[in-house]
XYZ file of N, CA and C in Angstrom:
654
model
N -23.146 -38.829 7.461
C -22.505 -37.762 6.682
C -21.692 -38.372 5.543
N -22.117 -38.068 4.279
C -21.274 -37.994 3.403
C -19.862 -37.999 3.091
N -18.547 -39.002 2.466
C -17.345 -39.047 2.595
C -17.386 -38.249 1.071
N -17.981 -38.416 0.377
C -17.749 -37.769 -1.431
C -17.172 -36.447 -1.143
N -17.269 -35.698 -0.549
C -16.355 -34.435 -0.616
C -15.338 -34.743 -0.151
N -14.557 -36.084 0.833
C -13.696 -35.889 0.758
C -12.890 -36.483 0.058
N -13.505 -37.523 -0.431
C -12.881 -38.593 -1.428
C -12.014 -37.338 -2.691
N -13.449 -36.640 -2.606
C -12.986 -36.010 -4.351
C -12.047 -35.079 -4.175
N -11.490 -34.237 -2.789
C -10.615 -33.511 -2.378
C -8.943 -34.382 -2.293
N -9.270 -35.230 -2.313
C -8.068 -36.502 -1.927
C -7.551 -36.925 -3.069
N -8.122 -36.953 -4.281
C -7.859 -37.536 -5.365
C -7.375 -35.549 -6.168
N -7.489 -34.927 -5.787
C -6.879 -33.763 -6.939
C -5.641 -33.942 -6.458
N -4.767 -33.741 -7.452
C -3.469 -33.620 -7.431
C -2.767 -32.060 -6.926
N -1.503 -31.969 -6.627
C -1.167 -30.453 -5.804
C 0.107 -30.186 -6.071
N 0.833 -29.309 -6.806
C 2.609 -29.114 -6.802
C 2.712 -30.523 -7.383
N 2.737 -31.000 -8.785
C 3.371 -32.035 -9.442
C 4.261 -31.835 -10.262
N 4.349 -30.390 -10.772
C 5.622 -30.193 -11.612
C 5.755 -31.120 -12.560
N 6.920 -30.508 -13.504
C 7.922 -30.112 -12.870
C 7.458 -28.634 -13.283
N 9.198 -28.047 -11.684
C 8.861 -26.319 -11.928
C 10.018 -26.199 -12.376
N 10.202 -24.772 -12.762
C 11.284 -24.346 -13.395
C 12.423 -23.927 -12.244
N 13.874 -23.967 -12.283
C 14.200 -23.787 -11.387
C 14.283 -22.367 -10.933
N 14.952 -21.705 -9.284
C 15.780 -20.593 -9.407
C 16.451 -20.774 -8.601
N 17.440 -19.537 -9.426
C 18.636 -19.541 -8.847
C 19.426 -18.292 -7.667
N 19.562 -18.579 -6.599
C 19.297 -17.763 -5.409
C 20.489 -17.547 -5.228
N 21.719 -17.429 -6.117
C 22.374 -16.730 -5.708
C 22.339 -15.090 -6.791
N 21.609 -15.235 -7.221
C 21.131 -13.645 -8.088
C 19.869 -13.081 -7.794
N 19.339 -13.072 -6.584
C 18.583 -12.182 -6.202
C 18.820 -10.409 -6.351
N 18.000 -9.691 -7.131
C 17.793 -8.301 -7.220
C 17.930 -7.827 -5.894
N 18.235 -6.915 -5.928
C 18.272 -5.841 -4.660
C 16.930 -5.125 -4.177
N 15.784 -5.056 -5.368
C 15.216 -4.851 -4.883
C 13.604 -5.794 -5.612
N 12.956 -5.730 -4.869
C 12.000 -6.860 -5.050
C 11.089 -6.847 -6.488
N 11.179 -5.554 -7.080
C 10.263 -5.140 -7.837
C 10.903 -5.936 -9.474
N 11.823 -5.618 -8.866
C 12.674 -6.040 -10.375
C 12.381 -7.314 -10.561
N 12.429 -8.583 -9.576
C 12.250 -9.863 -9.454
C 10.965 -10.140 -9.848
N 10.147 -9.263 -9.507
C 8.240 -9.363 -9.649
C 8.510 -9.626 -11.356
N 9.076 -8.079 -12.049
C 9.096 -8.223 -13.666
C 9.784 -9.523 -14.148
N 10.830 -10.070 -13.521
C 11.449 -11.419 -14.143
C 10.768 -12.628 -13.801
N 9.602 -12.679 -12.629
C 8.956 -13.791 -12.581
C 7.483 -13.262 -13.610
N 7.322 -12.448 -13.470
C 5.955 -11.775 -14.310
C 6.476 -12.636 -16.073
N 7.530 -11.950 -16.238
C 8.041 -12.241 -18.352
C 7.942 -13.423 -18.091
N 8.251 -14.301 -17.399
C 8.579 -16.098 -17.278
C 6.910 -16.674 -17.384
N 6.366 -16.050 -16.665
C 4.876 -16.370 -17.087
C 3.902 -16.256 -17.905
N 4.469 -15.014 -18.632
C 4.059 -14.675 -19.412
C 4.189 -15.721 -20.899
N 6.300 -16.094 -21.126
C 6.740 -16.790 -21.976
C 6.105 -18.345 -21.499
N 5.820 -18.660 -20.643
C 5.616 -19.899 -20.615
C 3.716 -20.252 -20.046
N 3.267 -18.906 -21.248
C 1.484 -18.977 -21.264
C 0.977 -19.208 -20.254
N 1.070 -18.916 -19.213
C 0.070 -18.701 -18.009
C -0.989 -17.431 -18.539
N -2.208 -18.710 -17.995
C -3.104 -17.239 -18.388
C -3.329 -17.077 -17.607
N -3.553 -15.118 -17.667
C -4.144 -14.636 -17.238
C -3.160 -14.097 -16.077
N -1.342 -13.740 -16.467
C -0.857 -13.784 -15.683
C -0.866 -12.506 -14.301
N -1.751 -11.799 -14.706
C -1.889 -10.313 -14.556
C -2.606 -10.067 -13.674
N -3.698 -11.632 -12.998
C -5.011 -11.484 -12.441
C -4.299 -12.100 -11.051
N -4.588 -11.183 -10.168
C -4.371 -11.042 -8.395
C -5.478 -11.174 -7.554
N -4.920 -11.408 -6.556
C -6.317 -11.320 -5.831
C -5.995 -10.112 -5.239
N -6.921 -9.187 -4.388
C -6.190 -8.824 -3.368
C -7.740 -8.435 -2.894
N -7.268 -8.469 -0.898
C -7.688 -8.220 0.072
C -7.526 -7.668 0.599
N -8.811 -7.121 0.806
C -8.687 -5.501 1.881
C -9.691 -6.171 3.578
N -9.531 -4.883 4.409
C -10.432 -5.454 5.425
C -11.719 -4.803 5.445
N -12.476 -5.283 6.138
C -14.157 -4.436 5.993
C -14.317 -4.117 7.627
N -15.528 -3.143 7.432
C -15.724 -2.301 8.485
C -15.800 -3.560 10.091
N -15.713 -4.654 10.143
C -16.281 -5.220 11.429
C -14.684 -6.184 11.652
N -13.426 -5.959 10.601
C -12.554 -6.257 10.412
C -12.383 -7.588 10.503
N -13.461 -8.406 9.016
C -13.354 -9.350 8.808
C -12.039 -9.281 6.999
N -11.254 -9.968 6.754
C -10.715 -9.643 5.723
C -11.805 -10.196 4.684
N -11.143 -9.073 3.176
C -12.686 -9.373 2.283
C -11.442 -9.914 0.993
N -11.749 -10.289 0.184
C -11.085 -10.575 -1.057
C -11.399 -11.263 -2.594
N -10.774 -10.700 -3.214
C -11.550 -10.765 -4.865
C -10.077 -10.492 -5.868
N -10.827 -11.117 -6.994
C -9.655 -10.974 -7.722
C -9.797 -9.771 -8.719
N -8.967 -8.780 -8.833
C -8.673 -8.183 -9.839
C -7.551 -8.207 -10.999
N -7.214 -7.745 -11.973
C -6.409 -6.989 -12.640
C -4.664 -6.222 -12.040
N -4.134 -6.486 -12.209
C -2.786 -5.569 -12.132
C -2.951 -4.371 -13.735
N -2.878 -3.226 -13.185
C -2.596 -2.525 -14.550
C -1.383 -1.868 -14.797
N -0.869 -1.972 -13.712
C 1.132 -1.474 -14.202
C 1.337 -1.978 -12.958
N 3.206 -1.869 -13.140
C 3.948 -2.084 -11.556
C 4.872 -0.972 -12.006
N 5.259 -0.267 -11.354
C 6.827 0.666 -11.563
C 7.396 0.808 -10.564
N 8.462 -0.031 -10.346
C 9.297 -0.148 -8.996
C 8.629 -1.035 -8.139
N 8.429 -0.676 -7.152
C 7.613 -1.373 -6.228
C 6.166 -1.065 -5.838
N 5.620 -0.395 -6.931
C 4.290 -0.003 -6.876
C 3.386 -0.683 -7.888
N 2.318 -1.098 -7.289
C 1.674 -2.252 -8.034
C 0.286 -1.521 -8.195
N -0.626 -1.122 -9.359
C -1.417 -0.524 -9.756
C -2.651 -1.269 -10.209
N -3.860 -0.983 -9.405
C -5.352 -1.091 -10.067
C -6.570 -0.486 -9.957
N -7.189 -0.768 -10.623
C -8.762 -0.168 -10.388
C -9.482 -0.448 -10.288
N -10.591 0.618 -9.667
C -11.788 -0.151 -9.057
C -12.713 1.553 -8.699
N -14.231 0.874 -9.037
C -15.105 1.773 -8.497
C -14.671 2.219 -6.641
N -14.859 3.212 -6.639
C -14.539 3.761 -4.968
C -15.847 3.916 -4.090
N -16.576 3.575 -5.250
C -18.107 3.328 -4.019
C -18.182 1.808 -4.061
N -17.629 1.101 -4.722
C -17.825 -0.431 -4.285
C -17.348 -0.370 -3.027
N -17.766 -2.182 -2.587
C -17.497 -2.405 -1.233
C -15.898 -2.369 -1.353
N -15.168 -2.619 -2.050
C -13.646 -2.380 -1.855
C -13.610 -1.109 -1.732
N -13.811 -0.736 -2.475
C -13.296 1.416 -2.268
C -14.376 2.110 -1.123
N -14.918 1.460 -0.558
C -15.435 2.263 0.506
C -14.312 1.433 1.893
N -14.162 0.030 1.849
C -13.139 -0.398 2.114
C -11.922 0.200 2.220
N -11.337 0.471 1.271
C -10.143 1.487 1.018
C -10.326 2.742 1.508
N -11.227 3.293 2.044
C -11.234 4.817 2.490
C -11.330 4.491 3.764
N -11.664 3.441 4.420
C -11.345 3.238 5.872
C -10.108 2.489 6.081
N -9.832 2.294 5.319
C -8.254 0.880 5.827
C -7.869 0.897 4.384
N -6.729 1.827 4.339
C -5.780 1.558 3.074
C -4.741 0.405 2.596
N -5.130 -0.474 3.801
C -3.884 -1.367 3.965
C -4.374 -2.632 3.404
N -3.435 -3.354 2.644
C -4.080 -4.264 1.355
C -3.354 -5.495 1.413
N -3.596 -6.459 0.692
C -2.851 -7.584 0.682
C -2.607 -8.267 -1.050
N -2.023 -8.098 -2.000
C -2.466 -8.476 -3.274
C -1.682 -9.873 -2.916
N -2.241 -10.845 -4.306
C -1.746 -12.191 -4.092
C -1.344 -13.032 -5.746
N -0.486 -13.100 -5.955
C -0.419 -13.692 -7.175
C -0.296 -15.088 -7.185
N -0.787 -16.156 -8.015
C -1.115 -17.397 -7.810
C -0.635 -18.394 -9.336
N 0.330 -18.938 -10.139
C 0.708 -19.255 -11.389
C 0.427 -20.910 -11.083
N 0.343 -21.859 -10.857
C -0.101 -23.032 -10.220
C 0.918 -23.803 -11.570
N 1.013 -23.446 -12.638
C 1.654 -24.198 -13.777
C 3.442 -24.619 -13.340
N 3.385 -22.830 -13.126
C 5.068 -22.424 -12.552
C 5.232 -23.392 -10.294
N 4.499 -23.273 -10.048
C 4.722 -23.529 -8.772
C 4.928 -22.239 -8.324
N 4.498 -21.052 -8.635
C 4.878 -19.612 -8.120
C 3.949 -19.055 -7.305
N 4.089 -18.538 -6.434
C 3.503 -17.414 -6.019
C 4.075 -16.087 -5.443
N 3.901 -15.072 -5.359
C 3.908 -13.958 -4.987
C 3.143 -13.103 -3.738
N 3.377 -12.617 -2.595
C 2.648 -11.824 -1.757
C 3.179 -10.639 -1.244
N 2.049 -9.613 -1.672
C 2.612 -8.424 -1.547
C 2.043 -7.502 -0.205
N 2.569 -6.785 0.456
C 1.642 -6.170 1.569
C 1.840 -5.006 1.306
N 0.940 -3.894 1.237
C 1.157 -2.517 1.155
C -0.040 -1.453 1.184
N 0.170 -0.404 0.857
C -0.817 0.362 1.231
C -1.135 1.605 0.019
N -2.874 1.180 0.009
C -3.460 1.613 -1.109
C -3.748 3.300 -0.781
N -3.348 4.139 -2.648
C -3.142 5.512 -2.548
C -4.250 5.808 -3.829
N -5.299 6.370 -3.630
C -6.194 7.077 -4.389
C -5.018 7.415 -5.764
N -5.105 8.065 -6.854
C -4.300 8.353 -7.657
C -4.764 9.807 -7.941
N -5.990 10.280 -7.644
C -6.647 10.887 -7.911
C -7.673 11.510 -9.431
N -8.828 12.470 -9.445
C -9.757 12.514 -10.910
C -8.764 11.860 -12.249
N -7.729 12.871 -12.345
C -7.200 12.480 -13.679
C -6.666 10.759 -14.133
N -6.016 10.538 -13.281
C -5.761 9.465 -13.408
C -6.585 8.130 -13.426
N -7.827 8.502 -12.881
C -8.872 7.712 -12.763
C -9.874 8.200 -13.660
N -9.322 9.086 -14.599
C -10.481 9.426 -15.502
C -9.283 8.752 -16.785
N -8.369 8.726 -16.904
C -7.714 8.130 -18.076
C -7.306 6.783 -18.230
N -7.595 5.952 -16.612
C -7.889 4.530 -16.982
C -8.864 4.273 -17.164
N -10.104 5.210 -16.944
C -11.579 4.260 -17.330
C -11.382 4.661 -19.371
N -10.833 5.750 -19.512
C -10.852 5.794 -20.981
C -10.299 4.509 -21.318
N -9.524 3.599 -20.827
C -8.878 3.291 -21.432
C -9.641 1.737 -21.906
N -10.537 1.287 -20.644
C -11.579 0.171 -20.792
C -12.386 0.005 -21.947
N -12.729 -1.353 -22.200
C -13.572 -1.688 -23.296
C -14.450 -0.829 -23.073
N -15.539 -0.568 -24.456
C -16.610 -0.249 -24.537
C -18.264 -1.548 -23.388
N -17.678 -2.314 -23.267
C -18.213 -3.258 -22.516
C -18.109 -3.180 -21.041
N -16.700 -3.218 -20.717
C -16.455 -2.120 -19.163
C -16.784 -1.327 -19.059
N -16.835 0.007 -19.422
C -17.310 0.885 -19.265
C -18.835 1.236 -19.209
N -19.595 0.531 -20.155
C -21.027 0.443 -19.522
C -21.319 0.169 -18.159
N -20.582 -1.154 -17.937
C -21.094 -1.673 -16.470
C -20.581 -0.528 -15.760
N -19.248 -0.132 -15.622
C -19.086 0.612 -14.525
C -19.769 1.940 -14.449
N -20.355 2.329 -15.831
C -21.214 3.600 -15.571
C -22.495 3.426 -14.958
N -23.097 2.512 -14.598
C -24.054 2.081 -14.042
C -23.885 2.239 -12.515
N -23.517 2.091 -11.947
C -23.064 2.358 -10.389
C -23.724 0.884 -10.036
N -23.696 1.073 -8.571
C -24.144 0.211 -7.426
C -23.838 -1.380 -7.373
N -22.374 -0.978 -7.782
C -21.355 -2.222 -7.589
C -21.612 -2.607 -6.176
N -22.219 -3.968 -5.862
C -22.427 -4.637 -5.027
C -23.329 -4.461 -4.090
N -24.449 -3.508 -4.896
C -25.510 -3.493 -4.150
C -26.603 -4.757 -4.480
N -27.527 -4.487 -3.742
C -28.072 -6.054 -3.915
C -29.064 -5.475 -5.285
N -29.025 -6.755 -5.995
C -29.620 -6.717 -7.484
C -31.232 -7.347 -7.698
N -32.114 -6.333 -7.867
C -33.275 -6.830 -7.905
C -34.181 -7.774 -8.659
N -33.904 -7.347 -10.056
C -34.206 -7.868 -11.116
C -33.336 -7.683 -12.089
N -33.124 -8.867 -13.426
C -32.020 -8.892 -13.913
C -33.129 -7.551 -15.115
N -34.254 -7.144 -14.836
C -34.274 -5.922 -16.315
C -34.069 -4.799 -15.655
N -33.691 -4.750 -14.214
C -33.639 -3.338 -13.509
C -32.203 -3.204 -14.359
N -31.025 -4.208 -14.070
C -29.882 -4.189 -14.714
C -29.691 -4.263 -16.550
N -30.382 -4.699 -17.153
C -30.681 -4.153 -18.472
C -31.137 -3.213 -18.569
N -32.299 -2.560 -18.476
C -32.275 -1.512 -18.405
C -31.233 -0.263 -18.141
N -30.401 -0.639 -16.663
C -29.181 0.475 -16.636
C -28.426 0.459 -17.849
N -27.852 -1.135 -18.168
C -26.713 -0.675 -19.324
C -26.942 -0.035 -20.194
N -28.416 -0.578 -20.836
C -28.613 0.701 -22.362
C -28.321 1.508 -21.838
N -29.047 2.120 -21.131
C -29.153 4.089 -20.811
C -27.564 4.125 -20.664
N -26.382 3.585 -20.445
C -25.414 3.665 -20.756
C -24.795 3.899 -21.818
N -25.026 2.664 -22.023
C -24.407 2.442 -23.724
C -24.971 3.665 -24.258
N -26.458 3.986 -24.526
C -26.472 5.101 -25.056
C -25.822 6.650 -24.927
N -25.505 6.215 -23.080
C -24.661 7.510 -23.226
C -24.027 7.756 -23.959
N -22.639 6.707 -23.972
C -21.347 6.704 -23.904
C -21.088 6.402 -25.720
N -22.456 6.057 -25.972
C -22.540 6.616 -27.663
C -22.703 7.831 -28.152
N -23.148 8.924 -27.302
C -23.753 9.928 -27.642
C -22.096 11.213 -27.051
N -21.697 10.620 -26.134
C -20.040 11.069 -25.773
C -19.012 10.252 -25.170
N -18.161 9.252 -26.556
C -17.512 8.621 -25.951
C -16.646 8.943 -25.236
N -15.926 9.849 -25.039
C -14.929 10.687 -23.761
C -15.316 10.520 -22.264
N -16.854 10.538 -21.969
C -17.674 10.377 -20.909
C -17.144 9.502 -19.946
N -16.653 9.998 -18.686
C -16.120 9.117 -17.324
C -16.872 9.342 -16.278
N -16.709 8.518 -15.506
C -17.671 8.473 -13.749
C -16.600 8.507 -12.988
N -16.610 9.642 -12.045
C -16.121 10.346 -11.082
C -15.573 8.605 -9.935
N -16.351 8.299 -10.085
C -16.395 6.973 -8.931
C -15.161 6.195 -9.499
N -14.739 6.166 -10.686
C -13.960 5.456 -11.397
C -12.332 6.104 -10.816
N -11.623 4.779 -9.732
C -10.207 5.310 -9.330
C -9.302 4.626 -9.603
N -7.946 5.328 -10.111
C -6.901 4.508 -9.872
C -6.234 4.398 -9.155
N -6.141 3.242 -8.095
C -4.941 3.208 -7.123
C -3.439 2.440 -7.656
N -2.644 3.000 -6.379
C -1.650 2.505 -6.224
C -1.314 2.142 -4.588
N -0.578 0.829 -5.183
C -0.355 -0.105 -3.600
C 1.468 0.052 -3.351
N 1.746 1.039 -2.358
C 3.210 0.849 -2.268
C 3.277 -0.181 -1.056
N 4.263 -1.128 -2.014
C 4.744 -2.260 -0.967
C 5.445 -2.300 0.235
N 5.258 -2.552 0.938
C 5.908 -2.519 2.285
C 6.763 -3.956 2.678
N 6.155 -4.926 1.911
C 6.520 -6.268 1.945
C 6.244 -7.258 0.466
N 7.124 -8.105 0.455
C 7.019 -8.978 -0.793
C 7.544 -10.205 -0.823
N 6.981 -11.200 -0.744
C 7.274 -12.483 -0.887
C 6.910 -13.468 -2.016
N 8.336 -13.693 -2.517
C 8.497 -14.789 -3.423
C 8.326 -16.186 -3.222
N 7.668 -16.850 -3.437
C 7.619 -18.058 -2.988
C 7.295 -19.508 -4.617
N 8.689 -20.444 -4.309
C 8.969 -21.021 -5.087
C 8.597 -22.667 -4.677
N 7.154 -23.445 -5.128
C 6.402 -24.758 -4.747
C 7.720 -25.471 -4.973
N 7.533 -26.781 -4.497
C 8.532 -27.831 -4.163
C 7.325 -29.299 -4.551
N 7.822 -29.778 -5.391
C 6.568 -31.300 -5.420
C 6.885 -32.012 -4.254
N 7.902 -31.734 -3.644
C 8.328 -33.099 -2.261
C 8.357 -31.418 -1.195
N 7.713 -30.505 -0.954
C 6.620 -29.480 -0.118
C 8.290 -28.857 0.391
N 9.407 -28.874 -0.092
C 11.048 -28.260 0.432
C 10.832 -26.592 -0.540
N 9.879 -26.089 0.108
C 9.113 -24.529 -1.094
C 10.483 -23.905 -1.022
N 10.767 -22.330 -1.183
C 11.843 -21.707 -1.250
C 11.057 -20.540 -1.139
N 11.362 -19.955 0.127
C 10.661 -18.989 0.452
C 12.151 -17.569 0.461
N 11.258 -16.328 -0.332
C 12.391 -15.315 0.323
C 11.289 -13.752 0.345
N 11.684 -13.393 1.317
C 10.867 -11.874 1.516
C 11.443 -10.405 1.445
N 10.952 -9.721 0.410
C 11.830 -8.668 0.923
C 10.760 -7.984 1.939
N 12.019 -6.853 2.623
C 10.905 -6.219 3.957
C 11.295 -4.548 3.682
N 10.589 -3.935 3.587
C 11.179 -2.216 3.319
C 11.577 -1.765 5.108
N 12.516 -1.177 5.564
C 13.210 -1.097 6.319
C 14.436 0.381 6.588
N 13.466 1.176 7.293
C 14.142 2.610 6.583
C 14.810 3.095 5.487
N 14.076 2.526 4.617
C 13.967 3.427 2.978
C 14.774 2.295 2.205
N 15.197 1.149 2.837
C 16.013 -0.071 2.199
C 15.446 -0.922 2.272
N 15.464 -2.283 0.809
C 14.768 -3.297 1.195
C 15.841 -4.233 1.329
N 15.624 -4.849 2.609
C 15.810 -5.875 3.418
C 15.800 -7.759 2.756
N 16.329 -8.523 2.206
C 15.954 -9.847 2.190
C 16.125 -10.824 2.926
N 15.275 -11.856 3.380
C 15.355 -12.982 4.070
C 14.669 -14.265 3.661
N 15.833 -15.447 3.733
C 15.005 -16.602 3.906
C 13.997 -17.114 4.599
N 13.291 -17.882 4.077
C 12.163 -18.225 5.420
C 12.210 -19.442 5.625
N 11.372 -20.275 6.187
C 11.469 -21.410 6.211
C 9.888 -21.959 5.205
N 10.077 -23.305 4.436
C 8.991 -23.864 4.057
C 7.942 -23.450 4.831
């Protein structure tokens, strides 16, 4: 058996910093606010792509599934995205609302974990974020059969024109399948890398209608 995979796993580097510091005796009261002051910091100090989460849902045999999406707002402690509801996530989501998003900045030493539970937004709202997608998004997603198995790549050319042509012929045009959720948090953890692995962990916990903070350990 082969050592090259592990050689080449041994030689990447992990938490080398430097990170920026924080300062723990000004923790927010409530977690959401902290999300926006680590969110602007990433933003000012060019992380790309600071916006892109993972999050994980569970699937029907309750193996956890996960992919990265988009954040499209936060307000308070509600963290917002979208997604077709006949994909395997949104058929996902109609059996188990309960989610895991994950934010990942590797520059900052940051991460973020959120636990909470995903809320349909319902037609309107899911008809005024698909308006809001490129002309390029919106083809694909008018096409349906997100994650069905793909036969030929002209079965899938084929769909987009007949799209595109729709959505030339009425750009206003939305697909019902198109939802916006929202994930209210139930839990949130800040977590601050350490190059010598001393991380700085703190969680908030929602706790009859109050959020709760605690240290954790590395």
């Amino acid at each position: 058996m082969s050592n090259q995979p592990i050689e080449l796993l041994q030689h990447l580097k992990s938490l080398s910093g430097p990170f920026p510091t924080w300062d723990m005796g000004q923790l927010p009261e409530r977690p959401g606010k902290l999300f926006l002051e680590w969110l602007r910091l990433a933003v000012e100090n060019e992380v790309k792509e600071p916006h892109a989460m993972t999050i994980s849902t569970v699937d029907h045999d309750g193996y956890p599934d996960a992919r990265v999406l988009i954040l499209k707002n936060v307000i308070d402690e509600t963290f917002y995205f979208a997604s077709s509801s006949e994909s395997r996530k949104g058929q996902q989501l109609k059996e188990n609302p309960h989610v895991a998003l994950t934010f990942y900045w590797p520059s900052l030493g940051r991460q973020i974990r959120i636990k909470g539970i995903a809320e349909d937004q319902g037609d309107q709202a899911g008809a005024d974020d698909f308006r809001k997608r490129s002309a390029g998004a919106r083809t694909v997603a008018m096409t349906g059969h997100q994650s069905e198995v793909l036969n030929s790549e002209e079965v899938l050319d084929n769909a987009i024109e007949a799209q595109k042509e729709r959505i030339q012929r009425d750009p206003d045009v939305v697909t019902s399948q198109w939802r916006l959720y929202a994930v209210n948090a139930q839990e949130v953890e800040f977590w601050q890398g350490d190059s010598e692995r001393k991380h700085v962990r703190v969680q908030y916990v929602r706790q009859d209608g109050q959020w709760k903070t605690r240290r954790l350990w590395p």
